[in-house]
mmCIF file of C-alpha atoms and ligand atoms in Angstrom:
data_model
loop_
_atom_site.group_PDB
_atom_site.id
_atom_site.type_symbol
_atom_site.label_atom_id
_atom_site.label_comp_id
_atom_site.label_asym_id
_atom_site.label_seq_id
_atom_site.Cartn_x
_atom_site.Cartn_y
_atom_site.Cartn_z
ATOM 1 C CA UNK A 1 21.872 -98.474 -40.357
ATOM 2 C CA UNK A 2 20.994 -98.142 -44.657
ATOM 3 C CA UNK A 3 18.771 -101.376 -45.962
ATOM 4 C CA UNK A 4 18.077 -102.135 -50.350
ATOM 5 C CA UNK A 5 15.062 -103.413 -50.671
ATOM 6 C CA UNK A 6 13.610 -104.540 -54.133
ATOM 7 C CA UNK A 7 10.037 -104.852 -55.196
ATOM 8 C CA UNK A 8 8.607 -106.304 -58.150
ATOM 9 C CA UNK A 9 5.687 -108.572 -57.349
ATOM 10 C CA UNK A 10 4.141 -107.508 -60.139
ATOM 11 C CA UNK A 11 3.366 -104.040 -61.610
ATOM 12 C CA UNK A 12 6.505 -101.756 -60.451
ATOM 13 C CA UNK A 13 10.333 -103.134 -60.800
ATOM 14 C CA UNK A 14 11.308 -100.826 -57.406
ATOM 15 C CA UNK A 15 14.240 -100.689 -55.621
ATOM 16 C CA UNK A 16 15.381 -98.121 -52.205
ATOM 17 C CA UNK A 17 17.741 -97.584 -50.128
ATOM 18 C CA UNK A 18 16.288 -96.470 -46.393
ATOM 19 C CA UNK A 19 17.290 -95.423 -42.974
ATOM 20 C CA UNK A 20 15.144 -95.856 -39.894
ATOM 21 C CA UNK A 21 13.726 -92.541 -40.115
ATOM 22 C CA UNK A 22 13.522 -91.653 -43.898
ATOM 23 C CA UNK A 23 13.909 -92.989 -47.445
ATOM 24 C CA UNK A 24 17.174 -92.071 -48.366
ATOM 25 C CA UNK A 25 16.324 -92.458 -52.631
ATOM 26 C CA UNK A 26 13.730 -94.769 -54.912
ATOM 27 C CA UNK A 27 13.755 -95.407 -58.123
ATOM 28 C CA UNK A 28 11.284 -97.155 -59.767
ATOM 29 C CA UNK A 29 10.343 -98.767 -63.708
ATOM 30 C CA UNK A 30 6.806 -99.575 -64.722
ATOM 31 C CA UNK A 31 5.142 -102.492 -66.430
ATOM 32 C CA UNK A 32 2.142 -101.509 -68.325
ATOM 33 C CA UNK A 33 1.017 -104.303 -70.167
ATOM 34 C CA UNK A 34 -0.163 -103.373 -73.887
ATOM 35 C CA UNK A 35 -3.195 -104.410 -73.605
ATOM 36 C CA UNK A 36 -5.752 -106.582 -71.026
ATOM 37 C CA UNK A 37 -3.890 -107.325 -67.310
ATOM 38 C CA UNK A 38 -0.614 -108.297 -66.741
ATOM 39 C CA UNK A 39 1.287 -111.290 -68.150
ATOM 40 C CA UNK A 40 3.595 -112.260 -65.329
ATOM 41 C CA UNK A 41 5.991 -113.736 -67.864
ATOM 42 C CA UNK A 42 5.955 -110.101 -69.967
ATOM 43 C CA UNK A 43 6.167 -108.023 -66.174
ATOM 44 C CA UNK A 44 9.084 -110.193 -65.796
ATOM 45 C CA UNK A 45 10.888 -109.474 -68.449
ATOM 46 C CA UNK A 46 10.346 -106.221 -68.217
ATOM 47 C CA UNK A 47 12.014 -106.204 -64.473
ATOM 48 C CA UNK A 48 14.984 -108.128 -65.688
ATOM 49 C CA UNK A 49 15.364 -105.608 -68.311
ATOM 50 C CA UNK A 50 14.727 -102.918 -65.886
ATOM 51 C CA UNK A 51 16.997 -103.986 -62.479
ATOM 52 C CA UNK A 52 20.042 -103.078 -63.588
ATOM 53 C CA UNK A 53 19.146 -99.311 -64.761
ATOM 54 C CA UNK A 54 16.787 -98.916 -61.484
ATOM 55 C CA UNK A 55 19.431 -100.287 -58.726
ATOM 56 C CA UNK A 56 22.076 -98.922 -60.512
ATOM 57 C CA UNK A 57 20.636 -95.144 -59.736
ATOM 58 C CA UNK A 58 20.500 -95.826 -56.301
ATOM 59 C CA UNK A 59 23.634 -97.881 -55.975
ATOM 60 C CA UNK A 60 25.370 -94.161 -57.755
ATOM 61 C CA UNK A 61 23.531 -92.206 -54.615
ATOM 62 C CA UNK A 62 24.855 -94.266 -51.841
ATOM 63 C CA UNK A 63 27.770 -94.038 -53.015
ATOM 64 C CA UNK A 64 27.571 -89.923 -54.048
ATOM 65 C CA UNK A 65 26.324 -89.350 -50.417
ATOM 66 C CA UNK A 66 29.187 -92.003 -49.175
ATOM 67 C CA UNK A 67 26.529 -94.454 -47.420
ATOM 68 C CA UNK A 68 26.573 -98.234 -46.388
ATOM 69 C CA UNK A 69 24.718 -100.930 -47.420
ATOM 70 C CA UNK A 70 24.476 -103.025 -44.595
ATOM 71 C CA UNK A 71 21.607 -104.915 -45.677
ATOM 72 C CA UNK A 72 19.187 -106.473 -48.671
ATOM 73 C CA UNK A 73 15.991 -106.905 -48.758
ATOM 74 C CA UNK A 74 13.549 -108.294 -51.646
ATOM 75 C CA UNK A 75 9.903 -109.391 -51.480
ATOM 76 C CA UNK A 76 9.658 -112.799 -51.344
ATOM 77 C CA UNK A 77 5.678 -112.901 -52.136
ATOM 78 C CA UNK A 78 3.033 -112.645 -52.921
ATOM 79 C CA UNK A 79 3.025 -112.167 -56.188
ATOM 80 C CA UNK A 80 3.880 -113.272 -59.813
ATOM 81 C CA UNK A 81 6.485 -116.282 -59.349
ATOM 82 C CA UNK A 82 8.419 -115.088 -62.788
ATOM 83 C CA UNK A 83 8.842 -111.405 -61.332
ATOM 84 C CA UNK A 84 9.160 -112.763 -57.602
ATOM 85 C CA UNK A 85 12.622 -114.753 -59.326
ATOM 86 C CA UNK A 86 13.229 -112.511 -60.753
ATOM 87 C CA UNK A 87 14.029 -110.322 -57.690
ATOM 88 C CA UNK A 88 15.265 -112.598 -56.184
ATOM 89 C CA UNK A 89 18.164 -113.604 -58.370
ATOM 90 C CA UNK A 90 19.065 -109.805 -57.924
ATOM 91 C CA UNK A 91 18.825 -109.662 -54.356
ATOM 92 C CA UNK A 92 21.051 -112.652 -54.063
ATOM 93 C CA UNK A 93 23.771 -111.507 -56.225
ATOM 94 C CA UNK A 94 23.590 -108.138 -54.044
ATOM 95 C CA UNK A 95 23.451 -109.624 -50.591
ATOM 96 C CA UNK A 96 27.025 -111.756 -51.806
ATOM 97 C CA UNK A 97 28.543 -108.385 -53.234
ATOM 98 C CA UNK A 98 27.786 -106.549 -50.191
ATOM 99 C CA UNK A 99 28.265 -109.530 -47.781
ATOM 100 C CA UNK A 100 25.613 -108.016 -45.668
ATOM 101 C CA UNK A 101 22.362 -110.221 -44.605
ATOM 102 C CA UNK A 102 19.553 -111.418 -47.143
ATOM 103 C CA UNK A 103 16.342 -110.238 -45.560
ATOM 104 C CA UNK A 104 12.789 -112.238 -47.651
ATOM 105 C CA UNK A 105 9.894 -109.922 -46.629
ATOM 106 C CA UNK A 106 6.091 -110.617 -46.854
ATOM 107 C CA UNK A 107 4.996 -108.185 -49.402
ATOM 108 C CA UNK A 108 1.710 -107.594 -47.848
ATOM 109 C CA UNK A 109 3.397 -106.936 -44.087
ATOM 110 C CA UNK A 110 5.613 -104.645 -45.580
ATOM 111 C CA UNK A 111 2.001 -102.281 -46.889
ATOM 112 C CA UNK A 112 1.432 -102.820 -43.238
ATOM 113 C CA UNK A 113 5.157 -101.345 -41.724
ATOM 114 C CA UNK A 114 5.642 -98.576 -44.033
ATOM 115 C CA UNK A 115 1.998 -96.866 -43.756
ATOM 116 C CA UNK A 116 2.714 -97.640 -39.709
ATOM 117 C CA UNK A 117 5.639 -95.776 -39.530
ATOM 118 C CA UNK A 118 4.576 -93.198 -42.104
ATOM 119 C CA UNK A 119 1.532 -92.324 -40.276
ATOM 120 C CA UNK A 120 2.404 -93.143 -36.652
ATOM 121 C CA UNK A 121 -0.082 -95.961 -36.683
ATOM 122 C CA UNK A 122 0.371 -97.892 -33.530
ATOM 123 C CA UNK A 123 -1.918 -100.118 -33.318
ATOM 124 C CA UNK A 124 -4.289 -100.308 -36.359
ATOM 125 C CA UNK A 125 -6.960 -102.316 -37.538
ATOM 126 C CA UNK A 126 -5.754 -102.487 -41.633
ATOM 127 C CA UNK A 127 -7.820 -102.304 -44.454
ATOM 128 C CA UNK A 128 -5.462 -103.645 -47.177
ATOM 129 C CA UNK A 129 -6.862 -103.522 -50.224
ATOM 130 C CA UNK A 130 -5.053 -103.878 -53.791
ATOM 131 C CA UNK A 131 -4.977 -105.294 -57.448
ATOM 132 C CA UNK A 132 -4.013 -109.008 -55.540
ATOM 133 C CA UNK A 133 -4.951 -108.828 -52.008
ATOM 134 C CA UNK A 134 -7.773 -107.687 -49.858
ATOM 135 C CA UNK A 135 -7.748 -108.320 -46.591
ATOM 136 C CA UNK A 136 -8.719 -107.127 -43.111
ATOM 137 C CA UNK A 137 -5.915 -107.522 -39.798
ATOM 138 C CA UNK A 138 -5.315 -106.694 -37.386
ATOM 139 C CA UNK A 139 -2.259 -107.525 -34.671
ATOM 140 C CA UNK A 140 -2.736 -109.858 -32.265
ATOM 141 C CA UNK A 141 -0.396 -112.578 -30.332
ATOM 142 C CA UNK A 142 2.484 -112.031 -33.308
ATOM 143 C CA UNK A 143 0.910 -112.344 -35.843
ATOM 144 C CA UNK A 144 -1.066 -109.800 -38.503
ATOM 145 C CA UNK A 145 -4.243 -111.801 -38.082
ATOM 146 C CA UNK A 146 -6.930 -111.779 -41.193
ATOM 147 C CA UNK A 147 -10.041 -111.019 -39.822
ATOM 148 C CA UNK A 148 -11.743 -110.866 -43.520
ATOM 149 C CA UNK A 149 -10.586 -111.026 -47.042
ATOM 150 C CA UNK A 150 -12.121 -111.988 -50.531
ATOM 151 C CA UNK A 151 -13.997 -115.386 -50.687
ATOM 152 C CA UNK A 152 -12.998 -114.587 -54.352
ATOM 153 C CA UNK A 153 -10.956 -112.571 -56.450
ATOM 154 C CA UNK A 154 -9.662 -108.538 -54.429
ATOM 155 C CA UNK A 155 -11.562 -105.032 -54.531
ATOM 156 C CA UNK A 156 -8.782 -103.868 -57.357
ATOM 157 C CA UNK A 157 -9.072 -106.969 -59.380
ATOM 158 C CA UNK A 158 -13.191 -106.403 -59.347
ATOM 159 C CA UNK A 159 -12.463 -103.054 -60.738
ATOM 160 C CA UNK A 160 -9.762 -103.586 -63.391
ATOM 161 C CA UNK A 161 -11.997 -106.700 -64.712
ATOM 162 C CA UNK A 162 -15.164 -103.426 -64.707
ATOM 163 C CA UNK A 163 -13.021 -101.354 -66.245
ATOM 164 C CA UNK A 164 -11.599 -103.967 -68.690
ATOM 165 C CA UNK A 165 -15.118 -104.622 -69.984
ATOM 166 C CA UNK A 166 -16.039 -101.165 -70.334
ATOM 167 C CA UNK A 167 -13.562 -100.289 -72.599
ATOM 168 C CA UNK A 168 -11.568 -98.271 -69.840
ATOM 169 C CA UNK A 169 -7.752 -98.292 -70.075
ATOM 170 C CA UNK A 170 -5.569 -100.695 -66.857
ATOM 171 C CA UNK A 171 -4.872 -99.680 -64.343
ATOM 172 C CA UNK A 172 -9.192 -99.333 -63.509
ATOM 173 C CA UNK A 173 -9.077 -97.880 -60.712
ATOM 174 C CA UNK A 174 -8.292 -94.470 -60.860
ATOM 175 C CA UNK A 175 -9.860 -94.022 -63.937
ATOM 176 C CA UNK A 176 -13.065 -95.374 -62.734
ATOM 177 C CA UNK A 177 -12.929 -92.780 -59.788
ATOM 178 C CA UNK A 178 -12.801 -90.297 -62.130
ATOM 179 C CA UNK A 179 -15.412 -91.491 -63.987
ATOM 180 C CA UNK A 180 -17.326 -91.550 -60.812
ATOM 181 C CA UNK A 181 -17.101 -87.986 -59.497
ATOM 182 C CA UNK A 182 -19.245 -87.018 -62.806
ATOM 183 C CA UNK A 183 -22.203 -89.653 -61.690
ATOM 184 C CA UNK A 184 -25.970 -88.636 -60.327
ATOM 185 C CA UNK A 185 -27.900 -91.964 -59.902
ATOM 186 C CA UNK A 186 -27.412 -94.706 -58.563
ATOM 187 C CA UNK A 187 -27.996 -98.848 -59.622
ATOM 188 C CA UNK A 188 -28.317 -100.877 -56.914
ATOM 189 C CA UNK A 189 -25.558 -104.000 -57.698
ATOM 190 C CA UNK A 190 -25.236 -106.982 -54.931
ATOM 191 C CA UNK A 191 -23.706 -106.082 -51.887
ATOM 192 C CA UNK A 192 -22.028 -109.468 -50.931
ATOM 193 C CA UNK A 193 -21.048 -109.578 -46.456
ATOM 194 C CA UNK A 194 -20.759 -113.132 -45.271
ATOM 195 C CA UNK A 195 -19.489 -113.209 -41.943
ATOM 196 C CA UNK A 196 -16.429 -111.133 -41.585
ATOM 197 C CA UNK A 197 -15.102 -112.219 -45.409
ATOM 198 C CA UNK A 198 -16.680 -110.346 -49.027
ATOM 199 C CA UNK A 199 -16.847 -111.430 -52.488
ATOM 200 C CA UNK A 200 -16.662 -109.176 -55.218
ATOM 201 C CA UNK A 201 -17.139 -111.657 -58.842
ATOM 202 C CA UNK A 202 -20.362 -111.705 -58.938
ATOM 203 C CA UNK A 203 -20.709 -107.966 -58.198
ATOM 204 C CA UNK A 204 -17.693 -106.530 -60.565
ATOM 205 C CA UNK A 205 -19.729 -108.561 -63.366
ATOM 206 C CA UNK A 206 -23.417 -107.432 -62.184
ATOM 207 C CA UNK A 207 -21.665 -104.348 -62.525
ATOM 208 C CA UNK A 208 -20.848 -104.557 -66.064
ATOM 209 C CA UNK A 209 -24.245 -106.262 -67.034
ATOM 210 C CA UNK A 210 -25.579 -102.925 -65.904
ATOM 211 C CA UNK A 211 -23.724 -101.127 -68.458
ATOM 212 C CA UNK A 212 -26.732 -102.732 -71.802
ATOM 213 C CA UNK A 213 -29.204 -100.347 -69.360
ATOM 214 C CA UNK A 214 -27.256 -97.253 -67.466
ATOM 215 C CA UNK A 215 -25.053 -94.521 -67.778
ATOM 216 C CA UNK A 216 -20.956 -95.461 -67.619
ATOM 217 C CA UNK A 217 -20.392 -93.147 -64.487
ATOM 218 C CA UNK A 218 -23.471 -93.842 -62.966
ATOM 219 C CA UNK A 219 -22.267 -97.719 -63.303
ATOM 220 C CA UNK A 220 -18.619 -96.248 -61.654
ATOM 221 C CA UNK A 221 -20.037 -94.122 -58.711
ATOM 222 C CA UNK A 222 -22.624 -97.169 -57.654
ATOM 223 C CA UNK A 223 -19.889 -100.113 -58.386
ATOM 224 C CA UNK A 224 -17.278 -97.670 -55.924
ATOM 225 C CA UNK A 225 -20.085 -97.206 -53.371
ATOM 226 C CA UNK A 226 -21.492 -100.854 -52.951
ATOM 227 C CA UNK A 227 -17.523 -102.517 -53.092
ATOM 228 C CA UNK A 228 -16.427 -99.501 -50.132
ATOM 229 C CA UNK A 229 -19.329 -100.339 -48.026
ATOM 230 C CA UNK A 230 -18.803 -104.172 -47.753
ATOM 231 C CA UNK A 231 -15.190 -103.268 -47.130
ATOM 232 C CA UNK A 232 -15.622 -100.315 -44.669
ATOM 233 C CA UNK A 233 -18.756 -102.243 -42.575
ATOM 234 C CA UNK A 234 -16.104 -105.168 -42.677
ATOM 235 C CA UNK A 235 -13.460 -103.110 -41.038
ATOM 236 C CA UNK A 236 -15.908 -101.588 -38.324
ATOM 237 C CA UNK A 237 -16.616 -105.126 -37.470
ATOM 238 C CA UNK A 238 -13.172 -106.514 -36.548
ATOM 239 C CA UNK A 239 -12.536 -103.094 -34.825
ATOM 240 C CA UNK A 240 -15.579 -104.136 -32.515
ATOM 241 C CA UNK A 241 -13.433 -107.336 -32.318
ATOM 242 C CA UNK A 242 -10.227 -106.344 -32.019
ATOM 243 C CA UNK A 243 -11.272 -103.230 -29.504
ATOM 244 C CA UNK A 244 -8.779 -100.937 -31.573
ATOM 245 C CA UNK A 245 -9.237 -98.149 -32.146
ATOM 246 C CA UNK A 246 -7.102 -97.043 -35.334
ATOM 247 C CA UNK A 247 -7.524 -97.751 -38.642
ATOM 248 C CA UNK A 248 -4.848 -97.987 -41.166
ATOM 249 C CA UNK A 249 -5.262 -98.221 -44.892
ATOM 250 C CA UNK A 250 -2.909 -100.038 -46.993
ATOM 251 C CA UNK A 251 -2.073 -100.714 -50.913
ATOM 252 C CA UNK A 252 -3.473 -99.084 -54.113
ATOM 253 C CA UNK A 253 -6.991 -98.981 -53.836
ATOM 254 C CA UNK A 254 -6.443 -97.298 -50.520
ATOM 255 C CA UNK A 255 -5.634 -94.182 -53.262
ATOM 256 C CA UNK A 256 -9.134 -93.605 -54.156
ATOM 257 C CA UNK A 257 -10.328 -90.910 -52.257
ATOM 258 C CA UNK A 258 -13.876 -92.510 -51.800
ATOM 259 C CA UNK A 259 -12.936 -94.696 -50.000
ATOM 260 C CA UNK A 260 -11.185 -92.923 -48.056
ATOM 261 C CA UNK A 261 -14.562 -90.826 -46.553
ATOM 262 C CA UNK A 262 -16.035 -92.790 -46.530
ATOM 263 C CA UNK A 263 -13.681 -94.482 -44.182
ATOM 264 C CA UNK A 264 -13.339 -91.135 -42.233
ATOM 265 C CA UNK A 265 -16.443 -90.969 -41.827
ATOM 266 C CA UNK A 266 -17.106 -93.845 -39.892
ATOM 267 C CA UNK A 267 -14.062 -93.551 -37.602
ATOM 268 C CA UNK A 268 -15.227 -90.273 -36.747
ATOM 269 C CA UNK A 269 -18.472 -91.482 -35.664
ATOM 270 C CA UNK A 270 -16.835 -94.017 -33.364
ATOM 271 C CA UNK A 271 -14.536 -91.873 -32.136
ATOM 272 C CA UNK A 272 -11.681 -93.741 -33.306
ATOM 273 C CA UNK A 273 -8.577 -92.414 -35.320
ATOM 274 C CA UNK A 274 -7.971 -93.170 -38.877
ATOM 275 C CA UNK A 275 -4.105 -92.626 -41.028
ATOM 276 C CA UNK A 276 -4.180 -92.671 -44.827
ATOM 277 C CA UNK A 277 0.061 -92.666 -45.749
ATOM 278 C CA UNK A 278 0.373 -90.652 -48.636
ATOM 279 C CA UNK A 279 0.264 -92.042 -52.152
ATOM 280 C CA UNK A 280 3.404 -92.585 -52.931
ATOM 281 C CA UNK A 281 3.565 -95.355 -49.804
ATOM 282 C CA UNK A 282 0.108 -97.047 -50.773
ATOM 283 C CA UNK A 283 0.854 -98.509 -54.199
ATOM 284 C CA UNK A 284 4.304 -101.278 -55.029
ATOM 285 C CA UNK A 285 7.555 -99.381 -53.449
ATOM 286 C CA UNK A 286 10.734 -100.655 -53.047
ATOM 287 C CA UNK A 287 11.125 -98.541 -49.727
ATOM 288 C CA UNK A 288 8.418 -100.003 -47.902
ATOM 289 C CA UNK A 289 10.353 -103.778 -49.032
ATOM 290 C CA UNK A 290 13.790 -101.790 -47.852
ATOM 291 C CA UNK A 291 12.115 -100.161 -44.587
ATOM 292 C CA UNK A 292 10.708 -103.890 -43.787
ATOM 293 C CA UNK A 293 13.938 -105.472 -44.321
ATOM 294 C CA UNK A 294 15.160 -103.222 -42.311
ATOM 295 C CA UNK A 295 12.602 -103.705 -38.649
ATOM 296 C CA UNK A 296 14.008 -107.394 -39.516
ATOM 297 C CA UNK A 297 17.750 -107.294 -39.608
ATOM 298 C CA UNK A 298 17.014 -104.880 -36.305
ATOM 299 C CA UNK A 299 15.869 -107.608 -34.898
ATOM 300 C CA UNK A 300 17.990 -110.972 -36.026
ATOM 301 C CA UNK A 301 15.597 -112.318 -39.076
ATOM 302 C CA UNK A 302 17.761 -112.989 -41.957
ATOM 303 C CA UNK A 303 17.831 -115.739 -43.895
ATOM 304 C CA UNK A 304 20.954 -117.887 -45.779
ATOM 305 C CA UNK A 305 20.415 -118.150 -49.668
ATOM 306 C CA UNK A 306 18.893 -121.816 -49.413
ATOM 307 C CA UNK A 307 16.053 -120.316 -47.726
ATOM 308 C CA UNK A 308 15.300 -117.242 -50.325
ATOM 309 C CA UNK A 309 13.574 -119.780 -52.082
ATOM 310 C CA UNK A 310 10.124 -117.506 -53.428
ATOM 311 C CA UNK A 311 7.003 -117.810 -52.002
ATOM 312 C CA UNK A 312 4.074 -116.750 -54.923
ATOM 313 C CA UNK A 313 1.262 -117.662 -51.939
ATOM 314 C CA UNK A 314 3.114 -116.582 -48.965
ATOM 315 C CA UNK A 315 0.418 -115.149 -45.957
ATOM 316 C CA UNK A 316 0.298 -112.300 -44.397
ATOM 317 C CA UNK A 317 0.003 -114.688 -41.029
ATOM 318 C CA UNK A 318 2.168 -116.835 -41.459
ATOM 319 C CA UNK A 319 4.851 -114.014 -40.977
ATOM 320 C CA UNK A 320 6.034 -114.066 -36.956
ATOM 321 C CA UNK A 321 6.215 -110.129 -36.528
ATOM 322 C CA UNK A 322 9.279 -110.209 -33.940
ATOM 323 C CA UNK A 323 10.038 -106.245 -34.343
ATOM 324 C CA UNK A 324 6.648 -104.582 -32.890
HETATM 325 P P1 ATP B 401 -0.812 -106.738 -54.442
HETATM 326 O O1 ATP B 401 0.592 -107.005 -54.274
HETATM 327 O O2 ATP B 401 -0.803 -105.958 -52.931
HETATM 328 O O3 ATP B 401 -1.692 -106.810 -54.083
HETATM 329 P P2 ATP B 401 -0.817 -105.016 -56.550
HETATM 330 O O4 ATP B 401 0.264 -105.550 -57.601
HETATM 331 O O5 ATP B 401 -1.680 -104.928 -56.896
HETATM 332 O O6 ATP B 401 -0.211 -105.324 -55.391
HETATM 333 P P3 ATP B 401 -0.611 -102.050 -55.922
HETATM 334 O O7 ATP B 401 -0.303 -100.974 -56.316
HETATM 335 O O8 ATP B 401 -1.088 -102.653 -54.648
HETATM 336 O O9 ATP B 401 -0.719 -103.613 -56.726
HETATM 337 O O10 ATP B 401 -3.004 -101.930 -56.533
HETATM 338 C C1 ATP B 401 -2.798 -102.192 -57.942
HETATM 339 C C2 ATP B 401 -4.638 -101.929 -57.802
HETATM 340 O O11 ATP B 401 -4.966 -100.323 -56.979
HETATM 341 C C3 ATP B 401 -5.062 -101.698 -59.307
HETATM 342 O O12 ATP B 401 -6.004 -102.509 -59.045
HETATM 343 C C4 ATP B 401 -5.392 -100.409 -59.593
HETATM 344 O O13 ATP B 401 -6.571 -100.444 -59.656
HETATM 345 C C5 ATP B 401 -5.629 -99.635 -57.531
HETATM 346 N N1 ATP B 401 -5.569 -98.625 -58.234
HETATM 347 C C6 ATP B 401 -4.997 -97.487 -57.659
HETATM 348 N N2 ATP B 401 -5.348 -96.405 -57.795
HETATM 349 C C7 ATP B 401 -6.544 -96.327 -57.098
HETATM 350 C C8 ATP B 401 -7.110 -95.584 -57.701
HETATM 351 N N3 ATP B 401 -7.678 -94.153 -57.107
HETATM 352 N N4 ATP B 401 -9.053 -95.801 -57.301
HETATM 353 C C9 ATP B 401 -9.209 -97.226 -56.989
HETATM 354 N N5 ATP B 401 -7.878 -98.525 -57.100
HETATM 355 C C10 ATP B 401 -6.994 -97.534 -57.396
HETATM 356 FE FE1 FE2 B 402 0.947 -104.075 -53.648
#
């Protein structure tokens, strides 16, 4: 069985075809803002312009290999409204064209499912950290329950905002990681964990202000150390609460080596297993949507055209995970 998946909630327009075992093909078109952060309508325009070549590359490959298209999946939310609508329109058309089921996938759930698929994690606590989301989750009674999450902005957004104020290019995360390697002094910054939740706005602002007195590399490193320590603390407590002994890292910020190292140490100390997917499956990708769509279709979870409206505020714990 082969499912075609479309992702385009924010910066990456991505189409992929997967079967039960692996990714058959994936094609991407990346939107890079001219300046500043992501502009929703510009990003949607980008996706509309690139939709045809991106989808066609995947369909051509399927045709060459004589592969059937048995279902169409798209990220229904959460994400930027204009981007979601562009992708949903294409997905509806493809589902009609091939006469196959349509699956509306929750983008956050897709980050989790592709991670489990690609690492073999079975029942982990998930640390999902990206530009739009920061959550600690675990499966309980058929849903990915949110044990802890950000009270304001996501950790990726905090890194990107700081980077902009420091004059670094977007996205800031990778650049900050690079600069942090040259650091030699620790700058104390606000560490905010409230119950099981965390907050990053104050930290991002304080880091930007610290630039007046401290070296950029030192601030980059201290920003990472502080933010990641908060995430690791909550992840560890969720493991105790939920009684799980696996951790899965998901989302674009998960590409960060220092975050991986800190989680690895924590898991090692608890005798738990730590799973990190390959980098291409951490940030937004069409394969994660296609694969989650395949799981849904196999469990009979499909939607009608009337139900295919986009859901910009779609929460992870709204999804009934009937396929596990
Ligand atoms: P979502 O819709 O799931 O919130 P997203 O649109 O933010 O996803 P992702 O690719 O999951 O997209 O995450 C992008 C974020 O990851 C950006 O904030 C970027 O700065 C951050 N990021 C990417 N690489 C690194 C890295 N090496 N270190 C830290 N942050 C990183
Ligand atoms: Fe994402």
